[in-house]
Amino acid sequence: MNAMNKLDVIEVFDAKAFRRALGNFATGVTIMTAQNADGERVGVTANSFNSVSLDPALILWSIDKNSSSFKIFEEATHFAVNILSAAQINLSNKFARRGEDKFSDVEFDLGQGSSPLFKNCSATFECEKFDILEGGDHWIILGKVVKFYDHGRSPLLYHQGAYSAVLPHPSLKTQVEAGEDIFPGRLYDNMYYLLTQAVRAYQDDYQPKQLASGFRTSEARLLLVLESKTVNSKCDLLREVAMPIREIEQATEILAQKGLLIDTGESYTLTEQGNKSAFMLYKIAESHQKEVFEKYSENDRELFKIMLKDLIGI
């Protein structure tokens, strides 16, 4: 290939595929807040938060250059990092939306520079604006931590386009001392522990089967929920799938490009091919369910479903 031909070669970088690949890196979820001298308040959901230095105590996060919120972060002397707890999915979704009064009906205190501090977070950092750097299509905002609060609540996680939560890794099992009871009754009578471990064990074998269908977790979840017809609007869908708005938008765009759903404006409707795909996913789920619960009687399985639905509030 000569020099001219080399110049004619254009490598196409798929930004969406790149973003999906980045989704393999599990992160926490934060809401960044600030207020300028005119009393204008802003808050945005972000998972780009990271630590930079211990001495001095520096952190950073990034914001899209096209974001209308950047102006206030630029003007404010301080900002706050609200690290969300696992119970704050609705708060995360609220501050991910555009064009509304995000702070309405939200309880908060004011920290340094009048930055809003939310209640019931995992941790909160009050930061003095340290620097703003250019980073491609984003601004990188550095903050010097002047005060922080460690509330110790279980954090909300973000992975593969969906919200998640912390569970102990199955390989991290405590060594049993000589003479120690291997099955301490107190732990194995704890329903919360049993439920979380059961979900982990169930997912270990089920998720690879679902991913083998060619659909990512977020896409499969949307197909299953829409086929069930348990939602009548986009707002209902947001509550049912437990995913950030931008991930719902991305997943629905991908499914629409594949001809699997139609955006009707107020809601989404599956096409004939979309229903077939959802049916395939249900068959995968039913097959795995049958395999796991095969040793139990039909009455046992029905009772277990009733108990789960009761816990969920269905």
PDB file of C-alpha atoms in Angstrom:
ATOM      1  CA  MET A   1       0.000   0.000   0.000  1.00  0.00           C
ATOM      2  CA  ASN A   2       1.515   3.355  -1.019  1.00  0.00           C
ATOM      3  CA  ALA A   3       1.416   6.576   1.001  1.00  0.00           C
ATOM      4  CA  MET A   4      -1.608   7.917  -0.880  1.00  0.00           C
ATOM      5  CA  ASN A   5      -3.604   4.763  -0.213  1.00  0.00           C
ATOM      6  CA  LYS A   6      -2.714   4.959   3.474  1.00  0.00           C
ATOM      7  CA  LEU A   7      -4.182   8.447   3.625  1.00  0.00           C
ATOM      8  CA  ASP A   8      -7.360   7.183   2.000  1.00  0.00           C
ATOM      9  CA  VAL A   9      -7.956   4.649   4.802  1.00  0.00           C
ATOM     10  CA  ILE A  10     -10.368   6.039   7.409  1.00  0.00           C
ATOM     11  CA  GLU A  11     -10.894   4.126  10.635  1.00  0.00           C
ATOM     12  CA  VAL A  12     -14.442   4.532  11.922  1.00  0.00           C
ATOM     13  CA  PHE A  13     -14.580   4.720  15.712  1.00  0.00           C
ATOM     14  CA  ASP A  14     -17.921   3.502  17.032  1.00  0.00           C
ATOM     15  CA  ALA A  15     -18.604   5.817  19.977  1.00  0.00           C
ATOM     16  CA  LYS A  16     -21.636   3.841  21.143  1.00  0.00           C
ATOM     17  CA  ALA A  17     -19.716   0.573  21.144  1.00  0.00           C
ATOM     18  CA  PHE A  18     -16.924   2.321  23.057  1.00  0.00           C
ATOM     19  CA  ARG A  19     -19.400   3.544  25.651  1.00  0.00           C
ATOM     20  CA  ARG A  20     -20.879   0.062  26.020  1.00  0.00           C
ATOM     21  CA  ALA A  21     -17.386  -1.363  26.517  1.00  0.00           C
ATOM     22  CA  LEU A  22     -16.717   1.221  29.219  1.00  0.00           C
ATOM     23  CA  GLY A  23     -19.884  -0.020  30.913  1.00  0.00           C
ATOM     24  CA  ASN A  24     -17.991  -3.159  31.901  1.00  0.00           C
ATOM     25  CA  PHE A  25     -16.200  -1.046  34.506  1.00  0.00           C
ATOM     26  CA  ALA A  26     -18.542  -0.979  37.500  1.00  0.00           C
ATOM     27  CA  THR A  27     -18.726   2.421  39.220  1.00  0.00           C
ATOM     28  CA  GLY A  28     -20.560   4.143  42.008  1.00  0.00           C
ATOM     29  CA  VAL A  29     -23.258   6.741  41.293  1.00  0.00           C
ATOM     30  CA  THR A  30     -23.010  10.357  42.449  1.00  0.00           C
ATOM     31  CA  ILE A  31     -24.993  13.558  42.203  1.00  0.00           C
ATOM     32  CA  MET A  32     -22.776  16.628  41.859  1.00  0.00           C
ATOM     33  CA  THR A  33     -24.320  19.817  43.240  1.00  0.00           C
ATOM     34  CA  ALA A  34     -23.365  23.487  43.356  1.00  0.00           C
ATOM     35  CA  GLN A  35     -24.827  26.980  43.762  1.00  0.00           C
ATOM     36  CA  ASN A  36     -23.492  30.262  42.357  1.00  0.00           C
ATOM     37  CA  ALA A  37     -23.495  33.737  43.921  1.00  0.00           C
ATOM     38  CA  ASP A  38     -26.894  34.500  42.351  1.00  0.00           C
ATOM     39  CA  GLY A  39     -28.488  31.540  44.154  1.00  0.00           C
ATOM     40  CA  GLU A  40     -28.814  29.443  41.003  1.00  0.00           C
ATOM     41  CA  ARG A  41     -28.662  25.795  42.030  1.00  0.00           C
ATOM     42  CA  VAL A  42     -27.627  22.804  39.930  1.00  0.00           C
ATOM     43  CA  GLY A  43     -27.344  19.039  40.327  1.00  0.00           C
ATOM     44  CA  VAL A  44     -26.328  16.324  37.860  1.00  0.00           C
ATOM     45  CA  THR A  45     -26.067  12.546  38.123  1.00  0.00           C
ATOM     46  CA  ALA A  46     -22.536  11.377  37.285  1.00  0.00           C
ATOM     47  CA  ASN A  47     -20.440   8.223  37.531  1.00  0.00           C
ATOM     48  CA  SER A  48     -17.164   9.872  36.477  1.00  0.00           C
ATOM     49  CA  PHE A  49     -16.122  10.630  40.081  1.00  0.00           C
ATOM     50  CA  ASN A  50     -12.650   9.523  41.119  1.00  0.00           C
ATOM     51  CA  SER A  51      -9.966  10.276  43.690  1.00  0.00           C
ATOM     52  CA  VAL A  52      -6.774  12.051  42.613  1.00  0.00           C
ATOM     53  CA  SER A  53      -4.604  12.774  45.656  1.00  0.00           C
ATOM     54  CA  LEU A  54      -4.538  12.261  49.420  1.00  0.00           C
ATOM     55  CA  ASP A  55      -2.237  15.207  50.170  1.00  0.00           C
ATOM     56  CA  PRO A  56      -3.716  17.548  49.240  1.00  0.00           C
ATOM     57  CA  ALA A  57      -7.109  15.822  49.223  1.00  0.00           C
ATOM     58  CA  LEU A  58      -8.175  16.127  45.589  1.00  0.00           C
ATOM     59  CA  ILE A  59     -10.985  14.494  43.606  1.00  0.00           C
ATOM     60  CA  LEU A  60     -12.244  14.912  40.054  1.00  0.00           C
ATOM     61  CA  TRP A  61     -15.258  14.327  37.856  1.00  0.00           C
ATOM     62  CA  SER A  62     -16.206  15.302  34.306  1.00  0.00           C
ATOM     63  CA  ILE A  63     -19.171  16.991  32.660  1.00  0.00           C
ATOM     64  CA  ASP A  64     -20.207  17.204  29.003  1.00  0.00           C
ATOM     65  CA  LYS A  65     -19.237  20.511  27.368  1.00  0.00           C
ATOM     66  CA  ASN A  66     -22.782  20.789  25.997  1.00  0.00           C
ATOM     67  CA  SER A  67     -24.345  20.519  29.459  1.00  0.00           C
ATOM     68  CA  SER A  68     -26.331  23.611  30.457  1.00  0.00           C
ATOM     69  CA  SER A  69     -25.341  22.880  34.071  1.00  0.00           C
ATOM     70  CA  PHE A  70     -21.644  23.553  33.502  1.00  0.00           C
ATOM     71  CA  LYS A  71     -22.031  27.346  33.688  1.00  0.00           C
ATOM     72  CA  ILE A  72     -23.079  27.203  37.341  1.00  0.00           C
ATOM     73  CA  PHE A  73     -20.334  24.718  38.275  1.00  0.00           C
ATOM     74  CA  GLU A  74     -17.865  27.092  36.610  1.00  0.00           C
ATOM     75  CA  GLU A  75     -19.195  30.111  38.529  1.00  0.00           C
ATOM     76  CA  ALA A  76     -19.539  28.434  41.931  1.00  0.00           C
ATOM     77  CA  THR A  77     -16.672  28.555  44.433  1.00  0.00           C
ATOM     78  CA  HIS A  78     -17.534  25.094  45.791  1.00  0.00           C
ATOM     79  CA  PHE A  79     -19.384  21.933  44.819  1.00  0.00           C
ATOM     80  CA  ALA A  80     -20.514  18.780  46.632  1.00  0.00           C
ATOM     81  CA  VAL A  81     -20.152  15.116  45.758  1.00  0.00           C
ATOM     82  CA  ASN A  82     -23.155  13.122  46.973  1.00  0.00           C
ATOM     83  CA  ILE A  83     -22.310   9.405  46.718  1.00  0.00           C
ATOM     84  CA  LEU A  84     -25.689   7.691  46.480  1.00  0.00           C
ATOM     85  CA  SER A  85     -26.753   4.748  48.592  1.00  0.00           C
ATOM     86  CA  ALA A  86     -28.440   1.653  47.162  1.00  0.00           C
ATOM     87  CA  ALA A  87     -31.852   3.042  48.184  1.00  0.00           C
ATOM     88  CA  GLN A  88     -31.521   6.231  46.075  1.00  0.00           C
ATOM     89  CA  ILE A  89     -32.262   5.030  42.536  1.00  0.00           C
ATOM     90  CA  ASN A  90     -35.191   7.440  42.226  1.00  0.00           C
ATOM     91  CA  LEU A  91     -32.973  10.355  43.249  1.00  0.00           C
ATOM     92  CA  SER A  92     -30.396   9.337  40.649  1.00  0.00           C
ATOM     93  CA  ASN A  93     -33.064   9.215  37.931  1.00  0.00           C
ATOM     94  CA  LYS A  94     -34.532  12.553  39.016  1.00  0.00           C
ATOM     95  CA  PHE A  95     -31.208  14.365  38.594  1.00  0.00           C
ATOM     96  CA  ALA A  96     -30.469  12.617  35.301  1.00  0.00           C
ATOM     97  CA  ARG A  97     -33.510  14.255  33.705  1.00  0.00           C
ATOM     98  CA  ARG A  98     -33.456  17.514  31.787  1.00  0.00           C
ATOM     99  CA  GLY A  99     -35.719  20.526  31.917  1.00  0.00           C
ATOM    100  CA  GLU A 100     -37.347  20.336  35.335  1.00  0.00           C
ATOM    101  CA  ASP A 101     -36.928  21.616  38.886  1.00  0.00           C
ATOM    102  CA  LYS A 102     -34.788  18.757  40.114  1.00  0.00           C
ATOM    103  CA  PHE A 103     -34.659  19.998  43.714  1.00  0.00           C
ATOM    104  CA  SER A 104     -38.426  20.039  44.222  1.00  0.00           C
ATOM    105  CA  ASP A 105     -39.556  17.653  46.969  1.00  0.00           C
ATOM    106  CA  VAL A 106     -35.935  16.739  47.799  1.00  0.00           C
ATOM    107  CA  GLU A 107     -34.565  17.199  51.323  1.00  0.00           C
ATOM    108  CA  PHE A 108     -31.081  18.676  51.556  1.00  0.00           C
ATOM    109  CA  ASP A 109     -28.803  20.840  53.681  1.00  0.00           C
ATOM    110  CA  LEU A 110     -26.398  23.511  52.467  1.00  0.00           C
ATOM    111  CA  GLY A 111     -22.667  22.979  52.760  1.00  0.00           C
ATOM    112  CA  GLN A 112     -19.608  25.031  51.808  1.00  0.00           C
ATOM    113  CA  GLY A 113     -20.451  27.606  49.145  1.00  0.00           C
ATOM    114  CA  SER A 114     -24.148  26.733  49.663  1.00  0.00           C
ATOM    115  CA  SER A 115     -23.721  23.444  47.801  1.00  0.00           C
ATOM    116  CA  PRO A 116     -26.714  21.125  48.401  1.00  0.00           C
ATOM    117  CA  LEU A 117     -25.972  18.059  50.544  1.00  0.00           C
ATOM    118  CA  PHE A 118     -28.483  15.213  50.249  1.00  0.00           C
ATOM    119  CA  LYS A 119     -29.630  13.080  53.129  1.00  0.00           C
ATOM    120  CA  ASN A 120     -29.194   9.283  53.401  1.00  0.00           C
ATOM    121  CA  CYS A 121     -26.175   9.086  51.080  1.00  0.00           C
ATOM    122  CA  SER A 122     -23.293   6.634  51.457  1.00  0.00           C
ATOM    123  CA  ALA A 123     -20.828   9.499  51.751  1.00  0.00           C
ATOM    124  CA  THR A 124     -20.634  13.225  50.988  1.00  0.00           C
ATOM    125  CA  PHE A 125     -17.666  15.408  50.066  1.00  0.00           C
ATOM    126  CA  GLU A 126     -17.674  19.209  50.225  1.00  0.00           C
ATOM    127  CA  CYS A 127     -15.128  20.566  47.760  1.00  0.00           C
ATOM    128  CA  GLU A 128     -13.528  23.881  46.953  1.00  0.00           C
ATOM    129  CA  LYS A 129     -13.172  24.259  43.196  1.00  0.00           C
ATOM    130  CA  PHE A 130      -9.481  23.601  42.499  1.00  0.00           C
ATOM    131  CA  ASP A 131      -9.187  23.643  38.706  1.00  0.00           C
ATOM    132  CA  ILE A 132     -11.069  22.998  35.461  1.00  0.00           C
ATOM    133  CA  LEU A 133      -9.258  21.164  32.690  1.00  0.00           C
ATOM    134  CA  GLU A 134     -10.228  20.435  29.102  1.00  0.00           C
ATOM    135  CA  GLY A 135     -10.685  16.757  28.274  1.00  0.00           C
ATOM    136  CA  GLY A 136     -12.006  16.165  24.764  1.00  0.00           C
ATOM    137  CA  ASP A 137     -15.768  16.695  24.707  1.00  0.00           C
ATOM    138  CA  HIS A 138     -15.881  17.035  28.527  1.00  0.00           C
ATOM    139  CA  TRP A 139     -14.645  19.468  31.164  1.00  0.00           C
ATOM    140  CA  ILE A 140     -12.692  17.820  33.976  1.00  0.00           C
ATOM    141  CA  ILE A 141     -13.481  19.504  37.291  1.00  0.00           C
ATOM    142  CA  LEU A 142     -11.018  19.080  40.160  1.00  0.00           C
ATOM    143  CA  GLY A 143     -12.039  19.756  43.726  1.00  0.00           C
ATOM    144  CA  LYS A 144     -10.106  20.130  46.972  1.00  0.00           C
ATOM    145  CA  VAL A 145     -11.999  18.307  49.731  1.00  0.00           C
ATOM    146  CA  VAL A 146     -12.565  20.609  52.707  1.00  0.00           C
ATOM    147  CA  LYS A 147     -15.044  18.435  54.610  1.00  0.00           C
ATOM    148  CA  PHE A 148     -16.479  14.951  54.222  1.00  0.00           C
ATOM    149  CA  TYR A 149     -19.020  12.632  55.826  1.00  0.00           C
ATOM    150  CA  ASP A 150     -18.789   8.826  55.837  1.00  0.00           C
ATOM    151  CA  HIS A 151     -22.285   7.467  56.492  1.00  0.00           C
ATOM    152  CA  GLY A 152     -21.357   3.847  55.742  1.00  0.00           C
ATOM    153  CA  ARG A 153     -24.486   2.986  53.786  1.00  0.00           C
ATOM    154  CA  SER A 154     -24.300   0.376  51.022  1.00  0.00           C
ATOM    155  CA  PRO A 155     -23.605   2.260  47.750  1.00  0.00           C
ATOM    156  CA  LEU A 156     -25.585   2.291  44.540  1.00  0.00           C
ATOM    157  CA  LEU A 157     -23.583   0.777  41.677  1.00  0.00           C
ATOM    158  CA  TYR A 158     -23.734   1.194  37.906  1.00  0.00           C
ATOM    159  CA  HIS A 159     -22.706  -1.646  35.583  1.00  0.00           C
ATOM    160  CA  GLN A 160     -23.537  -2.657  31.999  1.00  0.00           C
ATOM    161  CA  GLY A 161     -26.138   0.101  31.698  1.00  0.00           C
ATOM    162  CA  ALA A 162     -28.113  -0.892  34.789  1.00  0.00           C
ATOM    163  CA  TYR A 163     -28.152  -0.170  38.498  1.00  0.00           C
ATOM    164  CA  SER A 164     -26.632  -2.790  40.747  1.00  0.00           C
ATOM    165  CA  ALA A 165     -25.651  -3.314  44.370  1.00  0.00           C
ATOM    166  CA  VAL A 166     -22.727  -4.679  46.349  1.00  0.00           C
ATOM    167  CA  LEU A 167     -22.662  -8.401  47.129  1.00  0.00           C
ATOM    168  CA  PRO A 168     -19.745 -10.337  48.639  1.00  0.00           C
ATOM    169  CA  HIS A 169     -17.699 -12.202  46.037  1.00  0.00           C
ATOM    170  CA  PRO A 170     -18.319 -15.975  46.316  1.00  0.00           C
ATOM    171  CA  SER A 171     -14.577 -16.706  46.578  1.00  0.00           C
ATOM    172  CA  LEU A 172     -14.166 -14.504  49.648  1.00  0.00           C
ATOM    173  CA  LYS A 173     -15.184 -16.996  52.292  1.00  0.00           C
ATOM    174  CA  THR A 174     -13.940 -16.693  55.843  1.00  0.00           C
ATOM    175  CA  GLN A 175     -11.515 -19.402  56.923  1.00  0.00           C
ATOM    176  CA  VAL A 176     -13.112 -21.744  59.457  1.00  0.00           C
ATOM    177  CA  GLU A 177     -11.171 -22.084  62.687  1.00  0.00           C
ATOM    178  CA  ALA A 178     -10.673 -25.495  64.296  1.00  0.00           C
ATOM    179  CA  GLY A 179     -13.757 -26.522  66.226  1.00  0.00           C
ATOM    180  CA  GLU A 180     -15.839 -23.627  64.791  1.00  0.00           C
ATOM    181  CA  ASP A 181     -19.388 -24.358  63.624  1.00  0.00           C
ATOM    182  CA  ILE A 182     -19.336 -24.251  59.805  1.00  0.00           C
ATOM    183  CA  PHE A 183     -23.002 -23.236  59.666  1.00  0.00           C
ATOM    184  CA  PRO A 184     -23.532 -20.651  62.402  1.00  0.00           C
ATOM    185  CA  GLY A 185     -27.261 -20.472  63.008  1.00  0.00           C
ATOM    186  CA  ARG A 186     -27.407 -16.724  63.460  1.00  0.00           C
ATOM    187  CA  LEU A 187     -26.105 -15.989  59.948  1.00  0.00           C
ATOM    188  CA  TYR A 188     -28.131 -18.678  58.198  1.00  0.00           C
ATOM    189  CA  ASP A 189     -31.319 -17.537  59.906  1.00  0.00           C
ATOM    190  CA  ASN A 190     -30.797 -14.054  58.462  1.00  0.00           C
ATOM    191  CA  MET A 191     -33.311 -13.720  55.612  1.00  0.00           C
ATOM    192  CA  TYR A 192     -31.553 -10.739  54.029  1.00  0.00           C
ATOM    193  CA  TYR A 193     -28.275 -12.640  53.847  1.00  0.00           C
ATOM    194  CA  LEU A 194     -29.997 -15.704  52.386  1.00  0.00           C
ATOM    195  CA  LEU A 195     -31.877 -13.668  49.775  1.00  0.00           C
ATOM    196  CA  THR A 196     -28.823 -11.745  48.574  1.00  0.00           C
ATOM    197  CA  GLN A 197     -26.739 -14.910  48.360  1.00  0.00           C
ATOM    198  CA  ALA A 198     -29.553 -16.688  46.528  1.00  0.00           C
ATOM    199  CA  VAL A 199     -29.752 -13.882  43.942  1.00  0.00           C
ATOM    200  CA  ARG A 200     -25.988 -14.015  43.417  1.00  0.00           C
ATOM    201  CA  ALA A 201     -26.008 -17.790  42.979  1.00  0.00           C
ATOM    202  CA  TYR A 202     -28.978 -17.642  40.584  1.00  0.00           C
ATOM    203  CA  GLN A 203     -27.373 -14.910  38.461  1.00  0.00           C
ATOM    204  CA  ASP A 204     -24.026 -16.705  38.183  1.00  0.00           C
ATOM    205  CA  ASP A 205     -25.534 -19.317  35.854  1.00  0.00           C
ATOM    206  CA  TYR A 206     -28.468 -17.367  34.400  1.00  0.00           C
ATOM    207  CA  GLN A 207     -26.806 -14.181  33.127  1.00  0.00           C
ATOM    208  CA  PRO A 208     -24.317 -15.953  30.787  1.00  0.00           C
ATOM    209  CA  LYS A 209     -27.273 -17.756  29.179  1.00  0.00           C
ATOM    210  CA  GLN A 210     -29.117 -14.472  28.698  1.00  0.00           C
ATOM    211  CA  LEU A 211     -26.035 -12.704  27.278  1.00  0.00           C
ATOM    212  CA  ALA A 212     -25.579 -15.590  24.813  1.00  0.00           C
ATOM    213  CA  SER A 213     -28.846 -14.467  23.190  1.00  0.00           C
ATOM    214  CA  GLY A 214     -27.029 -11.429  21.800  1.00  0.00           C
ATOM    215  CA  PHE A 215     -28.817  -8.929  24.047  1.00  0.00           C
ATOM    216  CA  ARG A 216     -27.112  -6.955  26.765  1.00  0.00           C
ATOM    217  CA  THR A 217     -28.673  -6.974  30.231  1.00  0.00           C
ATOM    218  CA  SER A 218     -30.360  -3.582  29.720  1.00  0.00           C
ATOM    219  CA  GLU A 219     -31.825  -4.580  26.329  1.00  0.00           C
ATOM    220  CA  ALA A 220     -33.089  -7.948  27.594  1.00  0.00           C
ATOM    221  CA  ARG A 221     -34.697  -6.325  30.628  1.00  0.00           C
ATOM    222  CA  LEU A 222     -36.543  -3.818  28.434  1.00  0.00           C
ATOM    223  CA  LEU A 223     -37.815  -6.511  26.084  1.00  0.00           C
ATOM    224  CA  LEU A 224     -39.118  -8.643  28.966  1.00  0.00           C
ATOM    225  CA  VAL A 225     -40.816  -5.730  30.731  1.00  0.00           C
ATOM    226  CA  LEU A 226     -42.435  -4.369  27.549  1.00  0.00           C
ATOM    227  CA  GLU A 227     -43.694  -7.819  26.513  1.00  0.00           C
ATOM    228  CA  SER A 228     -45.276  -8.299  29.943  1.00  0.00           C
ATOM    229  CA  LYS A 229     -47.388  -5.149  29.360  1.00  0.00           C
ATOM    230  CA  THR A 230     -47.083  -4.167  33.033  1.00  0.00           C
ATOM    231  CA  VAL A 231     -46.218  -0.581  32.055  1.00  0.00           C
ATOM    232  CA  ASN A 232     -48.362   1.960  30.228  1.00  0.00           C
ATOM    233  CA  SER A 233     -45.960   4.900  29.901  1.00  0.00           C
ATOM    234  CA  LYS A 234     -42.279   5.814  29.855  1.00  0.00           C
ATOM    235  CA  CYS A 235     -42.536   6.909  33.499  1.00  0.00           C
ATOM    236  CA  ASP A 236     -43.888   3.469  34.458  1.00  0.00           C
ATOM    237  CA  LEU A 237     -41.049   1.866  32.504  1.00  0.00           C
ATOM    238  CA  LEU A 238     -38.467   3.901  34.423  1.00  0.00           C
ATOM    239  CA  ARG A 239     -39.716   2.497  37.738  1.00  0.00           C
ATOM    240  CA  GLU A 240     -40.045  -1.077  36.496  1.00  0.00           C
ATOM    241  CA  VAL A 241     -36.639  -1.620  34.871  1.00  0.00           C
ATOM    242  CA  ALA A 242     -34.492   0.140  37.535  1.00  0.00           C
ATOM    243  CA  MET A 243     -32.146   1.682  34.964  1.00  0.00           C
ATOM    244  CA  PRO A 244     -30.912   5.264  34.397  1.00  0.00           C
ATOM    245  CA  ILE A 245     -32.831   7.279  31.808  1.00  0.00           C
ATOM    246  CA  ARG A 246     -29.855   7.583  29.468  1.00  0.00           C
ATOM    247  CA  GLU A 247     -29.414   3.800  29.465  1.00  0.00           C
ATOM    248  CA  ILE A 248     -33.099   3.284  28.704  1.00  0.00           C
ATOM    249  CA  GLU A 249     -32.740   5.759  25.830  1.00  0.00           C
ATOM    250  CA  GLN A 250     -29.625   3.993  24.529  1.00  0.00           C
ATOM    251  CA  ALA A 251     -31.132   0.509  24.854  1.00  0.00           C
ATOM    252  CA  THR A 252     -34.402   1.559  23.194  1.00  0.00           C
ATOM    253  CA  GLU A 253     -32.468   3.208  20.359  1.00  0.00           C
ATOM    254  CA  ILE A 254     -30.528  -0.016  19.755  1.00  0.00           C
ATOM    255  CA  LEU A 255     -33.718  -2.102  19.883  1.00  0.00           C
ATOM    256  CA  ALA A 256     -35.466   0.317  17.522  1.00  0.00           C
ATOM    257  CA  GLN A 257     -32.561   0.088  15.046  1.00  0.00           C
ATOM    258  CA  LYS A 258     -32.944  -3.697  15.158  1.00  0.00           C
ATOM    259  CA  GLY A 259     -36.645  -3.296  14.356  1.00  0.00           C
ATOM    260  CA  LEU A 260     -37.740  -4.689  17.724  1.00  0.00           C
ATOM    261  CA  LEU A 261     -39.654  -1.723  19.156  1.00  0.00           C
ATOM    262  CA  ILE A 262     -41.403   1.496  18.159  1.00  0.00           C
ATOM    263  CA  ASP A 263     -41.347   4.776  20.103  1.00  0.00           C
ATOM    264  CA  THR A 264     -44.960   6.005  20.170  1.00  0.00           C
ATOM    265  CA  GLY A 265     -44.068   9.189  22.055  1.00  0.00           C
ATOM    266  CA  GLU A 266     -45.709   8.356  25.384  1.00  0.00           C
ATOM    267  CA  SER A 267     -44.477   4.775  25.526  1.00  0.00           C
ATOM    268  CA  TYR A 268     -42.731   1.987  23.614  1.00  0.00           C
ATOM    269  CA  THR A 269     -44.392  -0.848  21.712  1.00  0.00           C
ATOM    270  CA  LEU A 270     -42.723  -4.073  20.638  1.00  0.00           C
ATOM    271  CA  THR A 271     -42.895  -5.104  16.996  1.00  0.00           C
ATOM    272  CA  GLU A 272     -43.708  -8.671  15.974  1.00  0.00           C
ATOM    273  CA  GLN A 273     -39.978  -9.414  15.876  1.00  0.00           C
ATOM    274  CA  GLY A 274     -39.594  -7.745  19.275  1.00  0.00           C
ATOM    275  CA  ASN A 275     -42.216 -10.032  20.775  1.00  0.00           C
ATOM    276  CA  LYS A 276     -40.438 -13.047  19.282  1.00  0.00           C
ATOM    277  CA  SER A 277     -37.159 -11.899  20.859  1.00  0.00           C
ATOM    278  CA  ALA A 278     -38.864 -11.412  24.225  1.00  0.00           C
ATOM    279  CA  PHE A 279     -40.399 -14.877  23.915  1.00  0.00           C
ATOM    280  CA  MET A 280     -36.927 -16.328  23.289  1.00  0.00           C
ATOM    281  CA  LEU A 281     -35.632 -14.592  26.443  1.00  0.00           C
ATOM    282  CA  TYR A 282     -38.580 -15.929  28.443  1.00  0.00           C
ATOM    283  CA  LYS A 283     -37.790 -19.445  27.242  1.00  0.00           C
ATOM    284  CA  ILE A 284     -34.193 -19.020  28.452  1.00  0.00           C
ATOM    285  CA  ALA A 285     -35.468 -17.781  31.823  1.00  0.00           C
ATOM    286  CA  GLU A 286     -38.050 -20.564  32.121  1.00  0.00           C
ATOM    287  CA  SER A 287     -35.511 -23.243  31.213  1.00  0.00           C
ATOM    288  CA  HIS A 288     -33.081 -22.018  33.857  1.00  0.00           C
ATOM    289  CA  GLN A 289     -35.886 -21.690  36.389  1.00  0.00           C
ATOM    290  CA  LYS A 290     -36.996 -25.255  35.711  1.00  0.00           C
ATOM    291  CA  GLU A 291     -33.442 -26.513  36.079  1.00  0.00           C
ATOM    292  CA  VAL A 292     -32.862 -24.739  39.407  1.00  0.00           C
ATOM    293  CA  PHE A 293     -36.203 -25.634  40.998  1.00  0.00           C
ATOM    294  CA  GLU A 294     -36.650 -29.109  39.520  1.00  0.00           C
ATOM    295  CA  LYS A 295     -36.161 -30.877  42.868  1.00  0.00           C
ATOM    296  CA  TYR A 296     -39.018 -28.930  44.489  1.00  0.00           C
ATOM    297  CA  SER A 297     -42.702 -29.774  44.226  1.00  0.00           C
ATOM    298  CA  GLU A 298     -45.113 -27.583  42.284  1.00  0.00           C
ATOM    299  CA  ASN A 299     -46.700 -26.470  45.566  1.00  0.00           C
ATOM    300  CA  ASP A 300     -43.275 -25.469  46.916  1.00  0.00           C
ATOM    301  CA  ARG A 301     -42.527 -23.437  43.782  1.00  0.00           C
ATOM    302  CA  GLU A 302     -45.881 -21.664  43.852  1.00  0.00           C
ATOM    303  CA  LEU A 303     -45.502 -20.842  47.544  1.00  0.00           C
ATOM    304  CA  PHE A 304     -42.018 -19.446  46.889  1.00  0.00           C
ATOM    305  CA  LYS A 305     -43.380 -17.206  44.093  1.00  0.00           C
ATOM    306  CA  ILE A 306     -46.169 -15.980  46.365  1.00  0.00           C
ATOM    307  CA  MET A 307     -43.652 -15.107  49.082  1.00  0.00           C
ATOM    308  CA  LEU A 308     -41.406 -13.241  46.630  1.00  0.00           C
ATOM    309  CA  LYS A 309     -44.340 -11.286  45.154  1.00  0.00           C
ATOM    310  CA  ASP A 310     -45.497 -10.408  48.644  1.00  0.00           C
ATOM    311  CA  LEU A 311     -42.027  -9.097  49.541  1.00  0.00           C
ATOM    312  CA  ILE A 312     -41.926  -7.040  46.343  1.00  0.00           C
ATOM    313  CA  GLY A 313     -45.442  -5.734  46.929  1.00  0.00           C
ATOM    314  CA  ILE A 314     -47.069  -7.175  43.812  1.00  0.00           C
TER     315      ILE A 314
END
